[in-house]
mmCIF file of C-alpha atoms in Angstrom:
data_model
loop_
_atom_site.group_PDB
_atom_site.id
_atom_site.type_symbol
_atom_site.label_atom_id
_atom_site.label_comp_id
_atom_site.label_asym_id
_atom_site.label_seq_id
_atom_site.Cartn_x
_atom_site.Cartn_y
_atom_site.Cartn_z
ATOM 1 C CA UNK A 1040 36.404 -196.721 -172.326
ATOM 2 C CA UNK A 1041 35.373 -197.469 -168.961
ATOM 3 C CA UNK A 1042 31.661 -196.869 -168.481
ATOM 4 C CA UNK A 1043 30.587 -196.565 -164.230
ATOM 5 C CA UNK A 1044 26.662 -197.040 -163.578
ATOM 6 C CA UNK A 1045 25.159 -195.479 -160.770
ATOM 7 C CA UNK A 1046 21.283 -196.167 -160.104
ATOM 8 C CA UNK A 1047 19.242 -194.796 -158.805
ATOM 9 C CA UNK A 1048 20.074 -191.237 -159.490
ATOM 10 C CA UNK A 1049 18.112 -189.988 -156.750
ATOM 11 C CA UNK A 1050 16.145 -191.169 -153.391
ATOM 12 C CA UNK A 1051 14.371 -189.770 -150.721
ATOM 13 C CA UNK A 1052 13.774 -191.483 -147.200
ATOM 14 C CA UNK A 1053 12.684 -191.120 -144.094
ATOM 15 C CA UNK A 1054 14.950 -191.079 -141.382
ATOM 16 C CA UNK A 1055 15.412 -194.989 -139.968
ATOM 17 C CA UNK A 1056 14.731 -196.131 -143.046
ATOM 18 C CA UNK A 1057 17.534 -198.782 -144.778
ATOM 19 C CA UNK A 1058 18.513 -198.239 -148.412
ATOM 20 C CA UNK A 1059 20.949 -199.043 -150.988
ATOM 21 C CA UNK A 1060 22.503 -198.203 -154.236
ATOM 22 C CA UNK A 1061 24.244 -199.903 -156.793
ATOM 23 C CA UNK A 1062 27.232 -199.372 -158.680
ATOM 24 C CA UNK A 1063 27.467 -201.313 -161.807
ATOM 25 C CA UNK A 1064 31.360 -201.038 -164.081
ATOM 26 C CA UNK A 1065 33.272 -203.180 -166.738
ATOM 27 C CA UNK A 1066 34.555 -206.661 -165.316
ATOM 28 C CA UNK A 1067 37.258 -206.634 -167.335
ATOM 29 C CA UNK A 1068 40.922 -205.604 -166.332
ATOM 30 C CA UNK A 1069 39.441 -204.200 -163.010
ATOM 31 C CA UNK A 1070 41.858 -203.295 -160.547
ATOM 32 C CA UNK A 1071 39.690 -201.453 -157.768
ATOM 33 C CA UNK A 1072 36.201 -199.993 -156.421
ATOM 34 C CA UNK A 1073 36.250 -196.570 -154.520
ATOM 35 C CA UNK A 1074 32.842 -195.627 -152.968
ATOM 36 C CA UNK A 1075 32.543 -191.596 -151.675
ATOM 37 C CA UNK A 1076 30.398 -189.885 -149.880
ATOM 38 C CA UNK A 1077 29.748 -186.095 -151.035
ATOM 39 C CA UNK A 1078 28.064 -183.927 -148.635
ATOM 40 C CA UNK A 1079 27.142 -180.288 -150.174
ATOM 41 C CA UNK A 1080 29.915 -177.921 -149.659
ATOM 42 C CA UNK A 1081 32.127 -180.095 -148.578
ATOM 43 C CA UNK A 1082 34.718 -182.329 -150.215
ATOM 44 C CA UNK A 1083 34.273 -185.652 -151.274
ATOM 45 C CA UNK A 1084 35.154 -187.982 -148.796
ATOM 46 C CA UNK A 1085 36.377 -191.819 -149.020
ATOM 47 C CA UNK A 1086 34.240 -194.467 -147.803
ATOM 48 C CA UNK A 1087 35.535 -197.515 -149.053
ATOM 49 C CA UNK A 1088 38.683 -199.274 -151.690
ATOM 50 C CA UNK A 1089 37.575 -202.748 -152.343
ATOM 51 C CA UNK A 1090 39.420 -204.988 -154.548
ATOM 52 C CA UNK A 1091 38.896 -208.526 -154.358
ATOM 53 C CA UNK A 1092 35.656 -210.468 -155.391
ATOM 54 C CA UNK A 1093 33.160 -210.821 -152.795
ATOM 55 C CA UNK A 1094 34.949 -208.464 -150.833
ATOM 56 C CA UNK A 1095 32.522 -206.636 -148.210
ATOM 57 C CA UNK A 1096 33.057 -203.831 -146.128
ATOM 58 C CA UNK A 1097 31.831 -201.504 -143.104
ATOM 59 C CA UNK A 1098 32.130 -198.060 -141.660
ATOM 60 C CA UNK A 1099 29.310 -197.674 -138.949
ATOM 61 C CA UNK A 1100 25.954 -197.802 -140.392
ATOM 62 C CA UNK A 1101 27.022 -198.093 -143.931
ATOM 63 C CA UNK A 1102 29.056 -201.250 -145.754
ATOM 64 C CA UNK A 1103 29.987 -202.369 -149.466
ATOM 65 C CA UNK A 1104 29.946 -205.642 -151.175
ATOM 66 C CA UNK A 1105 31.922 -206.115 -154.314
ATOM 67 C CA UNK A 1106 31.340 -208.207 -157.375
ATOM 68 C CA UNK A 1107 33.574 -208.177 -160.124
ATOM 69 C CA UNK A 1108 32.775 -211.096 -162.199
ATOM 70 C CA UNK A 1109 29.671 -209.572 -162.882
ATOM 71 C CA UNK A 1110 30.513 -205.938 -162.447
ATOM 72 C CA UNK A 1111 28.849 -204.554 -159.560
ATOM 73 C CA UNK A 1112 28.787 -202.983 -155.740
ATOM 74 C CA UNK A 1113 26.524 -202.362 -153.346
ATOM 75 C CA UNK A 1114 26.392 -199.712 -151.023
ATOM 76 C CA UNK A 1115 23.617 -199.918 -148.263
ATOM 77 C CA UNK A 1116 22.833 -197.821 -145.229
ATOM 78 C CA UNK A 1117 21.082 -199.155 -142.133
ATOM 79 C CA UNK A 1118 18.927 -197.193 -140.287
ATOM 80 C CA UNK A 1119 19.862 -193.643 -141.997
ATOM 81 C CA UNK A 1120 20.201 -190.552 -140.423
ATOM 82 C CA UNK A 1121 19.409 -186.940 -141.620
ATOM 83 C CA UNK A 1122 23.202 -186.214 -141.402
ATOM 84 C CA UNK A 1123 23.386 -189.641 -144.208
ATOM 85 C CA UNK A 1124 21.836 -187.092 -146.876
ATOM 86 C CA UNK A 1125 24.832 -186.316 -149.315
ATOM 87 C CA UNK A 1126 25.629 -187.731 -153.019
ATOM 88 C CA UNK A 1127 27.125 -191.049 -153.195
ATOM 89 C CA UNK A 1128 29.647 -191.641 -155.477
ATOM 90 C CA UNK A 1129 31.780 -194.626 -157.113
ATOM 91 C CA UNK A 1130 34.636 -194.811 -159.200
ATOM 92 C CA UNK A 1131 36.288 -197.833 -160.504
ATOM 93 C CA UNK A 1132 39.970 -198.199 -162.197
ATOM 94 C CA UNK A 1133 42.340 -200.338 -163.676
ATOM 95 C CA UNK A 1134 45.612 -201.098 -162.367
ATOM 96 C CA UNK A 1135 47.685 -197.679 -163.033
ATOM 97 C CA UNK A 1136 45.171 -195.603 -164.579
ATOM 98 C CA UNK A 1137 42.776 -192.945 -163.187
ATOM 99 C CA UNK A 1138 39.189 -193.193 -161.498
ATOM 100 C CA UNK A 1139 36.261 -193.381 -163.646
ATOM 101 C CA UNK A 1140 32.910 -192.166 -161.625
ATOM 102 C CA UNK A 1141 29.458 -192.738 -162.325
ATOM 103 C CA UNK A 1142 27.105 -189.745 -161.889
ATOM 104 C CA UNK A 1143 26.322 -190.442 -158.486
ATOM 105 C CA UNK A 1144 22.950 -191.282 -156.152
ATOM 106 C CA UNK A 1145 21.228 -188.457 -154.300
ATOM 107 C CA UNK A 1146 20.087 -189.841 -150.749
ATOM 108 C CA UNK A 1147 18.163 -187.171 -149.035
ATOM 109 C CA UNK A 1148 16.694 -188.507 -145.414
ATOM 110 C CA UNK A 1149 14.484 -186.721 -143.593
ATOM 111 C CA UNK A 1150 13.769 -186.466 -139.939
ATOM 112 C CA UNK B 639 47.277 -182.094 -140.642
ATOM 113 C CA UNK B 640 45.763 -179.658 -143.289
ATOM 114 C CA UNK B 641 44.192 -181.793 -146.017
ATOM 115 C CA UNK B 642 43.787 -180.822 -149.825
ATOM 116 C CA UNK B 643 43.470 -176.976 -150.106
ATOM 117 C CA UNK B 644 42.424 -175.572 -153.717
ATOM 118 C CA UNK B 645 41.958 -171.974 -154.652
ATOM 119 C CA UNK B 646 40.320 -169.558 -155.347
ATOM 120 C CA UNK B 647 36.847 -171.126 -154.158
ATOM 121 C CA UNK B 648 34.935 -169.453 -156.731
ATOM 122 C CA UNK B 649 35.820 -167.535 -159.789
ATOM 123 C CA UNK B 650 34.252 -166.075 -162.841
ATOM 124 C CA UNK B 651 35.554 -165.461 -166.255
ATOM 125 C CA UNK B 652 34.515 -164.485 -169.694
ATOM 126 C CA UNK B 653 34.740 -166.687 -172.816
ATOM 127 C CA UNK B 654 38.242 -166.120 -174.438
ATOM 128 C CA UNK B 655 40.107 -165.710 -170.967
ATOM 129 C CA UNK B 656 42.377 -168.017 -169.585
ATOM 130 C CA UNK B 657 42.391 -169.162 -165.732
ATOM 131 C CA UNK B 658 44.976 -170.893 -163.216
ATOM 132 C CA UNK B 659 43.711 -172.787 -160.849
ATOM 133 C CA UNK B 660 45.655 -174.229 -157.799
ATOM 134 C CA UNK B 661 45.946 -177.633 -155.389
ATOM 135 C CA UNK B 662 47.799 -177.813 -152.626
ATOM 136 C CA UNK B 663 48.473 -181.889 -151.942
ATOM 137 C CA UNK B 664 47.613 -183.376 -148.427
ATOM 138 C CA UNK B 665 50.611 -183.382 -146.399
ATOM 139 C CA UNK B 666 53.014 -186.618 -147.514
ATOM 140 C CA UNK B 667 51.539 -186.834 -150.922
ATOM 141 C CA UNK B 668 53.318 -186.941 -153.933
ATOM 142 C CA UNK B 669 50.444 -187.223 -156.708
ATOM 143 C CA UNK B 670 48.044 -184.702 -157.857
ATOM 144 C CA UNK B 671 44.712 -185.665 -160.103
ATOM 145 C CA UNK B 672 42.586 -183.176 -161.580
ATOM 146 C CA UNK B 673 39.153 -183.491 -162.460
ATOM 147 C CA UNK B 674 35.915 -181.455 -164.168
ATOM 148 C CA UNK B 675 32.567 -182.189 -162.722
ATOM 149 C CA UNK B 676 29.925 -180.320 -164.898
ATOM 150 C CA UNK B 677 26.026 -180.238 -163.556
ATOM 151 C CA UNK B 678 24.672 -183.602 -163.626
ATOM 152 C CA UNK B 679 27.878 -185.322 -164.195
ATOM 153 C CA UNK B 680 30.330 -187.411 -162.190
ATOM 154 C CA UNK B 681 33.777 -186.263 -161.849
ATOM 155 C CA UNK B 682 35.536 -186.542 -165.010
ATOM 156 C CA UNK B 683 39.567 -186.914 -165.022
ATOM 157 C CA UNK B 684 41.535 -184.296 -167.019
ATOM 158 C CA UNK B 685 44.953 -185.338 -165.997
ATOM 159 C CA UNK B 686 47.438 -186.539 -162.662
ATOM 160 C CA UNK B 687 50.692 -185.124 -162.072
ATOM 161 C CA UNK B 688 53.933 -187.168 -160.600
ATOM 162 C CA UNK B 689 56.864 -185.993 -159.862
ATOM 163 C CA UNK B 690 56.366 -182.899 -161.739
ATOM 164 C CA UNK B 691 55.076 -184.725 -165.082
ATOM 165 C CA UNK B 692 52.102 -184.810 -166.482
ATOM 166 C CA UNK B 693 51.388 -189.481 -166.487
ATOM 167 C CA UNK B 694 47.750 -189.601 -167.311
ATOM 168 C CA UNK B 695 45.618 -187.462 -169.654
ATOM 169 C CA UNK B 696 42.022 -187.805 -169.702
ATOM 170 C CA UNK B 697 39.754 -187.070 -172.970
ATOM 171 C CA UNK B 698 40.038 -183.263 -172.867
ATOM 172 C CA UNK B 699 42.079 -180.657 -175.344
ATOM 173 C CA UNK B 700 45.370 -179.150 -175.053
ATOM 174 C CA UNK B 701 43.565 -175.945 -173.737
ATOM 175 C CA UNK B 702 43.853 -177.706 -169.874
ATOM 176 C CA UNK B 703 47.480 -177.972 -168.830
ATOM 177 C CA UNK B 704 49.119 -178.104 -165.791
ATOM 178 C CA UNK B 705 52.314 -178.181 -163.261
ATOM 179 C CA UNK B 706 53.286 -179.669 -160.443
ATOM 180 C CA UNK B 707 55.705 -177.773 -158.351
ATOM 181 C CA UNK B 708 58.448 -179.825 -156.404
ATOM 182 C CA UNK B 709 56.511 -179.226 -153.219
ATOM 183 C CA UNK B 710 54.031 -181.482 -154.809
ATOM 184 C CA UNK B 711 51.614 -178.815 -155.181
ATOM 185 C CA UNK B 712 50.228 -177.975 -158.811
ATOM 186 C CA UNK B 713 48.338 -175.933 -160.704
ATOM 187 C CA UNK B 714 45.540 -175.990 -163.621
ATOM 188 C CA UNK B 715 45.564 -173.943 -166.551
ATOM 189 C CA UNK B 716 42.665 -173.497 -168.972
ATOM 190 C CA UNK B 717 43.206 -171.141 -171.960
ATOM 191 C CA UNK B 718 40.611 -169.968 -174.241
ATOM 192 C CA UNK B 719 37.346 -170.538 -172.058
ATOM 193 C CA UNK B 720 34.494 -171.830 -173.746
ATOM 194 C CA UNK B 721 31.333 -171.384 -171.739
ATOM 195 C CA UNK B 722 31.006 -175.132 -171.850
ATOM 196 C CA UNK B 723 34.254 -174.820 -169.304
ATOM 197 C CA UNK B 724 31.781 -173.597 -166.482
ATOM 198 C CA UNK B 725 32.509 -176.223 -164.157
ATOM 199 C CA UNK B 726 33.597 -177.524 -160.551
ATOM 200 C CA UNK B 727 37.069 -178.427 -160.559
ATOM 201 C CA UNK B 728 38.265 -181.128 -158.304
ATOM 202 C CA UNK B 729 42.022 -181.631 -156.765
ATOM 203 C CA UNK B 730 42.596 -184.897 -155.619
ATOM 204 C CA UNK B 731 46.174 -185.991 -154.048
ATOM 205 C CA UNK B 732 47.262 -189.684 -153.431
ATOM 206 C CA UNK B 733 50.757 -191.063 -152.072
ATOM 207 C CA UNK B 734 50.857 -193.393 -155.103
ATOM 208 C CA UNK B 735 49.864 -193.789 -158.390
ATOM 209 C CA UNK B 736 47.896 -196.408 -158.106
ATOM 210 C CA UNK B 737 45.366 -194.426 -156.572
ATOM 211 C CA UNK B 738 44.624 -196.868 -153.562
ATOM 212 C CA UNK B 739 42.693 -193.926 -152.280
ATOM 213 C CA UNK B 740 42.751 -190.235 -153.303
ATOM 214 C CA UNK B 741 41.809 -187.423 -150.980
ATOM 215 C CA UNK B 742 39.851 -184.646 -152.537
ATOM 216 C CA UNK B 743 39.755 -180.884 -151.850
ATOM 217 C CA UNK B 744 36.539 -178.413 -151.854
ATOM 218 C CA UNK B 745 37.065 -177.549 -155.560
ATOM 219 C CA UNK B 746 37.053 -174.522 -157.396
ATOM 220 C CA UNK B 747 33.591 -173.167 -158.648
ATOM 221 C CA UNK B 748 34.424 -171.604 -161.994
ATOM 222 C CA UNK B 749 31.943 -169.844 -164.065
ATOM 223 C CA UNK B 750 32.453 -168.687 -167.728
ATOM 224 C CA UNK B 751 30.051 -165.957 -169.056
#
């Protein structure tokens, strides 16, 4: 049974502040990374799919790095914004099968 | 393009009742997942439909079951509610099954009492 880390579970900044999270998951049999962004009321929404080792990413202020020999992402946020205050999740699978998610990290930024 | 549309939005039951749930798929999508997300909790997967079968089951009893529809859209059925059912369910619709990315709807609020 796939088991997804998320840490930490919460964090509170001040807005221009950089941060990150990490997500840590099973190296074996991994097929993919998913990173979401879940901003209350809304639905979650897709950041990023990475698949390949050392894979990194970017979308704006925010990007990814991937590791799967040793199991883990990063997410980090440059410079965040009040409107970067949502729950941040990941979800890993193996080829074929569904997402497993970790519980999530809280980012609340205020202005 | 309308994205993934669940309803209701919020619903409350008693323990013993049963519930339906529905997903409507974003538009060119062919694969439904459903998830529970309790407080405190990540998403958890309770099963994906394609092309009207049920592929994948998750770690939850025969009292969730589904359908998917040949539109693509599908619906979740919990009988028997237990108040530990008092959940948010998640819809999440993909054009394949490997999941390369899944789109998620709003979710359903549904409280048990």
């Amino acid at each position: 049974i796939l088991n997804v880390e998320q840490s930490p579970q919460s964090l509170h900044v001040q807005e221009g502040d950089s941060t990150n999270f990490t997500c840590s998951f099973p190296s074996s049999n991994f097929y993919a990374l998913h990173w979401y962004r879940w901003e209350t009321a809304k639905s979650p929404e897709a950041l990023f799919v990475m698949t390949l080792n050392g894979d990194e990413k970017k979308k704006g202020r925010i990007s990814a790095t991937l590791n799967t020999k040793e199991g883990y992402s990063y997410l980090y946020i440059k410079g965040s914004q009040p409107e970067d205050s949502a729950t941040y999740l990941c979800a890993t699978n193996q080829a074929g099968t569904a997402l497993i998610f970790g519980k999530g990290t809280t980012l609340s930024v205020s202005s | 393009d309308a994205g993934v549309t669940q309803s209701p939005t919020h619903l409350i039951k008693t323990r013993g009742q049963q519930v339906t749930l529905r997903c409507s798929p974003k538009s060119g999508h062919d694969t439904v997942s459903w998830y529970q997300q309790a407080l405190g909790q990540g998403p958890q997967f309770i099963f994906q439909y394609y092309e009207e079968e049920e592929r994948q089951r998750g770690n939850f009893p025969d009292r969730f079951s589904g359908h998917q529809f040949p539109n693509y859209s599908s619906e979740l059925n919990v009988n028997a509610l237990l108040l530990g059912d008092s959940a948010l369910y998640l819809c999440a619709s993909s054009w394949d099954r490997l999941q390369e990315t899944q789109y998620f709807g709003p979710g359903t609020r549904l409280l048990v009492l």
